[in-house]
Amino acid sequence: MSTARIPESGSKQLRFRRPARSVRAAGDVRESHGGRRLATGITIAAALIVLAHLVHAVALAPYFLLPGPGPWAAWIALAVVVGIGVVSRTVSRSLPDWLYVLLLIGLVAPVWLDVSATAGLLQHGVTPTAAAAAGAVLMPVAAVRGTRVPLAVAAAIAAVIAIEALVQVVSAGAYTVAGVAVAASAVFPILLVTFAIDGFRRLVGRELDLSLVQSTVGTARSAVGMRASEELAQLDFDAETLLDDVGSGRIAIPLPPEAAERAGSLAARLRVRLIEGRTDTWLRHAVTESAYLSERVTVDDPTGCAGLLSQGQRDSLLLALWLLVADGPKKSTQPLSVVVRCRENAGDRESESAGFTVSIEVVGVVRRRVDPSTWDAIGSVGVHEVVPGAEGFRIDIACRVDPNLPAGSQSARAAARSRGS
């Protein structure tokens, strides 16, 4: 289960537990959502780098001291490690942890054999090749098993190659630069892969999280979200357990003090849940159930005005909030926060069409850094005005909706578009 902090209007902090199926959908970016293509591209790039190191080994082979094994013992050891990994991955889609660790340890053999074979030969331009190729072999491993461990192993390999080159600086002279360059070639490709994979997973995670919470825009004005469903399920279970104990005679009537206190607590929790449910709109559920919005967005909607919005307006408001917080400033002394306040217009309460104002207070980002698509989305919600502030800005949106039309209906969307124009 995945947890996310839920901002509430009071001081109490709750935690929302996302269902396991949603967690798997958001986290599985290796075998789906384009992850397989990314892994395939990384594997092809790794194969080309290994092939380049192999060609370099063939070119350097005549310069190795005889009767030593030359670079081939290290390459054979590397081929054995890679072969075992490929066969294991083909037989089983999930590589066992023990075999993964064993294969990483196995890379010590080609690195040690290659460094031993090239020791003292840098003055002739002979550098390690299989050891550098071992760093490239870790590139597809990073795409399958995560980036931290492969990056650390590649850095260790690069350090060994660099130390070997620096030790020979007196005899090697200018060739020391070539040795350090080979060391960099062992870690630089996987460093680029790490940036690519982390960025890809972050992008896919955000888009999937938005897709998971976007289902809330089609609910009724007052609806029960995933968090409330879990709470109600637990309350139902506790109530059924208590009633079963009373019905079976395990708890006598009149109820003993402990059972009576338990029944009173259940009744109080049910009343609170029912009262909150009247204003617990789709907007609160969307913010609560999003791993990205829940940490930065606070909803203040005491009368449930957000439930009056049509589905098109809901989509646009959710997208606007998403764009405001998804790409916040990386380095800022003021943390990014967004407060959404929904208030009824007093003059429209008796009219046929209901009007209310949505105020979005943004702190920690300047207006010029806001994505232009954000303003397009806000314009679909209603007529808006931007008020600058000392630490950010405020967006006041005048929303006009018909409370007699069900939210999300075609008529509601048509009415909202006609009023917005």
Tab-separated table of C-alpha atoms in Angstrom, residues 170-381:
chain	number	residue	atom	x	y	z
A	170	VAL	CA	55.631	8.713	-13.618
A	171	SER	CA	56.301	6.113	-16.301
A	172	ALA	CA	53.210	6.668	-18.446
A	173	GLY	CA	53.434	10.441	-18.741
A	174	ALA	CA	50.840	11.770	-21.179
A	175	TYR	CA	49.247	8.300	-21.491
A	176	THR	CA	47.854	8.831	-17.992
A	177	VAL	CA	45.166	11.001	-19.572
A	178	ALA	CA	44.096	8.042	-21.723
A	179	GLY	CA	43.916	5.817	-18.643
A	180	VAL	CA	41.721	8.318	-16.779
A	181	ALA	CA	39.533	8.678	-19.881
A	182	VAL	CA	38.975	4.913	-19.936
A	183	ALA	CA	38.014	5.075	-16.267
A	184	ALA	CA	35.465	7.786	-17.080
A	185	SER	CA	34.049	5.644	-19.877
A	186	ALA	CA	33.172	2.995	-17.275
A	187	VAL	CA	30.869	5.287	-15.297
A	188	PHE	CA	29.776	8.103	-17.614
A	189	PRO	CA	27.323	6.042	-19.759
A	190	ILE	CA	25.524	4.622	-16.739
A	191	LEU	CA	25.402	8.104	-15.232
A	192	LEU	CA	23.507	9.299	-18.305
A	193	VAL	CA	21.255	6.250	-18.095
A	194	THR	CA	20.506	7.053	-14.453
A	195	PHE	CA	19.369	10.571	-15.354
A	196	ALA	CA	17.240	9.242	-18.217
A	197	ILE	CA	15.581	6.505	-16.161
A	198	ASP	CA	14.896	8.724	-13.157
A	199	GLY	CA	13.385	11.418	-15.363
A	200	PHE	CA	11.285	8.872	-17.249
A	201	ARG	CA	9.941	7.278	-14.079
A	202	ARG	CA	9.184	10.665	-12.556
A	203	LEU	CA	7.297	11.729	-15.687
A	204	VAL	CA	5.329	8.482	-15.962
A	205	GLY	CA	4.595	8.473	-12.225
A	206	ARG	CA	3.088	11.956	-12.430
A	207	GLU	CA	0.976	11.178	-15.472
A	208	LEU	CA	-0.300	7.937	-13.972
A	209	ASP	CA	-1.092	9.622	-10.682
A	210	LEU	CA	-3.127	12.231	-12.560
A	211	SER	CA	-4.971	9.467	-14.432
A	212	LEU	CA	-5.756	7.635	-11.195
A	213	VAL	CA	-7.281	10.676	-9.485
A	214	GLN	CA	-9.019	11.972	-12.614
A	215	SER	CA	-11.832	9.470	-12.052
A	216	THR	CA	-13.091	11.744	-9.275
A	217	VAL	CA	-14.330	14.385	-11.743
A	218	GLY	CA	-17.259	12.210	-12.801
A	219	THR	CA	-18.747	11.720	-9.337
A	220	ALA	CA	-21.869	13.338	-7.909
A	221	ARG	CA	-21.787	16.613	-5.965
A	222	SER	CA	-21.179	14.814	-2.649
A	223	ALA	CA	-19.348	11.549	-3.163
A	224	VAL	CA	-17.301	9.051	-1.247
A	225	GLY	CA	-13.675	8.736	-2.266
A	226	MET	CA	-11.202	5.920	-1.720
A	227	ARG	CA	-10.150	7.270	1.670
A	228	ALA	CA	-13.759	7.534	2.890
A	229	SER	CA	-14.515	4.084	1.497
A	230	GLU	CA	-11.765	2.581	3.642
A	231	GLU	CA	-13.020	4.439	6.718
A	232	LEU	CA	-16.633	3.366	6.114
A	233	ALA	CA	-15.559	-0.235	5.519
A	234	GLN	CA	-13.723	-0.246	8.846
A	235	LEU	CA	-16.704	1.345	10.621
A	236	ASP	CA	-19.034	-1.226	9.060
A	237	PHE	CA	-16.787	-4.065	10.194
A	238	ASP	CA	-16.569	-2.711	13.749
A	239	ALA	CA	-20.350	-2.221	13.923
A	240	GLU	CA	-21.081	-5.720	12.579
A	241	THR	CA	-18.646	-7.227	15.070
A	242	LEU	CA	-20.327	-5.423	17.948
A	243	LEU	CA	-23.840	-6.405	16.821
A	244	ASP	CA	-22.754	-10.012	16.293
A	245	ASP	CA	-21.321	-10.130	19.800
A	246	VAL	CA	-24.595	-8.789	21.216
A	247	GLY	CA	-26.761	-11.104	19.096
A	248	SER	CA	-24.780	-14.217	19.974
A	249	GLY	CA	-24.843	-13.426	23.679
A	250	ARG	CA	-21.110	-12.850	24.018
A	251	ILE	CA	-21.969	-9.342	25.238
A	252	ALA	CA	-24.893	-9.074	27.669
A	253	ILE	CA	-27.653	-6.456	27.655
A	254	PRO	CA	-27.498	-3.871	29.139
A	255	LEU	CA	-24.099	-3.320	27.658
A	256	PRO	CA	-21.141	-3.276	30.027
A	257	PRO	CA	-19.248	0.037	30.292
A	258	GLU	CA	-16.491	-0.949	27.821
A	259	ALA	CA	-18.965	-2.148	25.156
A	260	ALA	CA	-21.175	0.913	25.683
A	261	GLU	CA	-18.214	3.210	25.231
A	262	ARG	CA	-17.249	1.330	22.075
A	263	ALA	CA	-20.799	1.645	20.663
A	264	GLY	CA	-20.869	5.372	21.454
A	265	SER	CA	-17.534	5.861	19.706
A	266	LEU	CA	-18.802	4.049	16.588
A	267	ALA	CA	-21.939	6.182	16.524
A	268	ALA	CA	-19.928	9.376	16.869
A	269	ARG	CA	-17.567	8.367	14.060
A	270	LEU	CA	-20.512	7.534	11.780
A	271	ARG	CA	-22.148	10.901	12.463
A	272	VAL	CA	-18.881	12.733	11.728
A	273	ARG	CA	-18.439	10.768	8.517
A	274	LEU	CA	-21.986	11.543	7.368
A	275	ILE	CA	-21.604	15.262	8.140
A	276	GLU	CA	-18.252	15.450	6.350
A	277	GLY	CA	-19.690	13.548	3.389
A	278	ARG	CA	-22.077	16.419	2.599
A	279	THR	CA	-19.193	18.715	1.648
A	280	ASP	CA	-16.596	16.071	0.778
A	281	THR	CA	-16.632	16.819	-2.937
A	282	TRP	CA	-14.697	15.436	-5.869
A	283	LEU	CA	-12.059	18.187	-5.442
A	284	ARG	CA	-11.180	17.125	-1.920
A	285	HIS	CA	-10.990	13.488	-3.045
A	286	ALA	CA	-8.778	14.374	-6.019
A	287	VAL	CA	-6.327	16.287	-3.831
A	288	THR	CA	-6.406	13.694	-1.062
A	289	GLU	CA	-5.818	10.705	-3.326
A	290	SER	CA	-2.992	12.264	-5.352
A	291	ALA	CA	0.567	11.624	-4.235
A	292	TYR	CA	1.617	14.978	-5.717
A	293	LEU	CA	-1.294	17.271	-4.863
A	294	SER	CA	-1.809	16.029	-1.303
A	295	GLU	CA	1.527	17.412	-0.104
A	296	ARG	CA	1.097	20.909	-1.557
A	297	VAL	CA	-2.599	21.662	-2.094
A	298	THR	CA	-5.159	22.470	0.601
A	299	VAL	CA	-8.891	22.622	-0.143
A	300	ASP	CA	-11.165	24.984	1.814
A	301	ASP	CA	-14.717	24.335	0.605
A	302	PRO	CA	-17.065	24.358	3.614
A	303	THR	CA	-20.295	24.328	1.548
A	304	GLY	CA	-19.228	21.901	-1.189
A	305	CYS	CA	-19.372	24.457	-4.006
A	306	ALA	CA	-16.873	22.522	-6.127
A	307	GLY	CA	-19.488	19.803	-6.591
A	308	LEU	CA	-21.553	22.180	-8.742
A	309	LEU	CA	-18.938	22.314	-11.485
A	310	SER	CA	-19.556	20.425	-14.707
A	311	GLN	CA	-17.210	17.641	-15.743
A	312	GLY	CA	-15.418	19.906	-18.212
A	313	GLN	CA	-14.844	22.540	-15.544
A	314	ARG	CA	-13.654	19.882	-13.104
A	315	ASP	CA	-11.178	18.506	-15.630
A	316	SER	CA	-9.803	21.983	-16.275
A	317	LEU	CA	-9.534	22.899	-12.572
A	318	LEU	CA	-7.754	19.634	-11.736
A	319	LEU	CA	-5.351	20.105	-14.659
A	320	ALA	CA	-4.632	23.686	-13.577
A	321	LEU	CA	-3.770	22.574	-10.046
A	322	TRP	CA	-1.639	19.804	-11.489
A	323	LEU	CA	0.348	22.172	-13.691
A	324	LEU	CA	0.828	24.607	-10.806
A	325	VAL	CA	2.453	22.049	-8.491
A	326	ALA	CA	3.907	19.392	-10.803
A	327	ASP	CA	6.891	21.464	-11.951
A	328	GLY	CA	7.577	23.662	-8.962
A	329	PRO	CA	10.887	25.503	-8.583
A	330	LYS	CA	13.743	23.145	-7.773
A	331	LYS	CA	15.628	25.700	-5.639
A	332	SER	CA	13.517	28.125	-3.667
A	333	THR	CA	13.651	29.468	-0.141
A	334	GLN	CA	9.840	29.590	-0.082
A	335	PRO	CA	8.170	26.158	-0.333
A	336	LEU	CA	5.457	25.818	-2.960
A	337	SER	CA	1.924	25.647	-1.582
A	338	VAL	CA	-1.526	26.108	-3.083
A	339	VAL	CA	-4.744	26.866	-1.194
A	340	VAL	CA	-8.068	26.474	-3.036
A	341	ARG	CA	-11.002	28.309	-1.467
A	342	CYS	CA	-14.561	27.974	-2.774
A	343	ARG	CA	-17.133	30.516	-1.602
A	344	GLU	CA	-20.726	31.155	-2.638
A	345	ASN	CA	-21.720	34.545	-4.024
A	346	ALA	CA	-24.322	36.012	-1.703
A	347	GLY	CA	-26.229	37.747	-4.488
A	348	ASP	CA	-26.753	34.540	-6.467
A	349	ARG	CA	-28.211	32.332	-3.775
A	350	GLU	CA	-31.819	33.156	-4.722
A	351	SER	CA	-31.305	33.177	-8.470
A	352	GLU	CA	-31.921	30.314	-10.874
A	353	SER	CA	-28.218	29.896	-11.572
A	354	ALA	CA	-25.733	29.459	-8.789
A	355	GLY	CA	-22.512	31.379	-8.788
A	356	PHE	CA	-19.452	31.021	-6.626
A	357	THR	CA	-15.832	32.058	-6.599
A	358	VAL	CA	-12.809	29.780	-6.626
A	359	SER	CA	-9.699	31.458	-5.262
A	360	ILE	CA	-6.362	29.745	-5.837
A	361	GLU	CA	-3.599	31.196	-3.677
A	362	VAL	CA	-0.162	30.179	-4.936
A	363	VAL	CA	2.892	30.711	-2.725
A	364	GLY	CA	6.480	29.937	-3.697
A	365	VAL	CA	6.320	30.536	-7.467
A	366	VAL	CA	6.140	33.707	-9.548
A	367	ARG	CA	3.509	34.217	-12.202
A	368	ARG	CA	5.936	34.305	-15.131
A	369	ARG	CA	7.089	30.765	-14.341
A	370	VAL	CA	3.597	29.308	-14.686
A	371	ASP	CA	3.060	27.075	-17.724
A	372	PRO	CA	0.884	28.828	-20.369
A	373	SER	CA	-1.371	25.764	-20.483
A	374	THR	CA	-2.377	26.560	-16.913
A	375	TRP	CA	-4.102	29.768	-17.979
A	376	ASP	CA	-5.928	27.945	-20.779
A	377	ALA	CA	-7.234	25.411	-18.270
A	378	ILE	CA	-8.276	28.115	-15.793
A	379	GLY	CA	-10.085	29.967	-18.573
A	380	SER	CA	-12.232	26.858	-19.130
A	381	VAL	CA	-13.374	26.971	-15.501
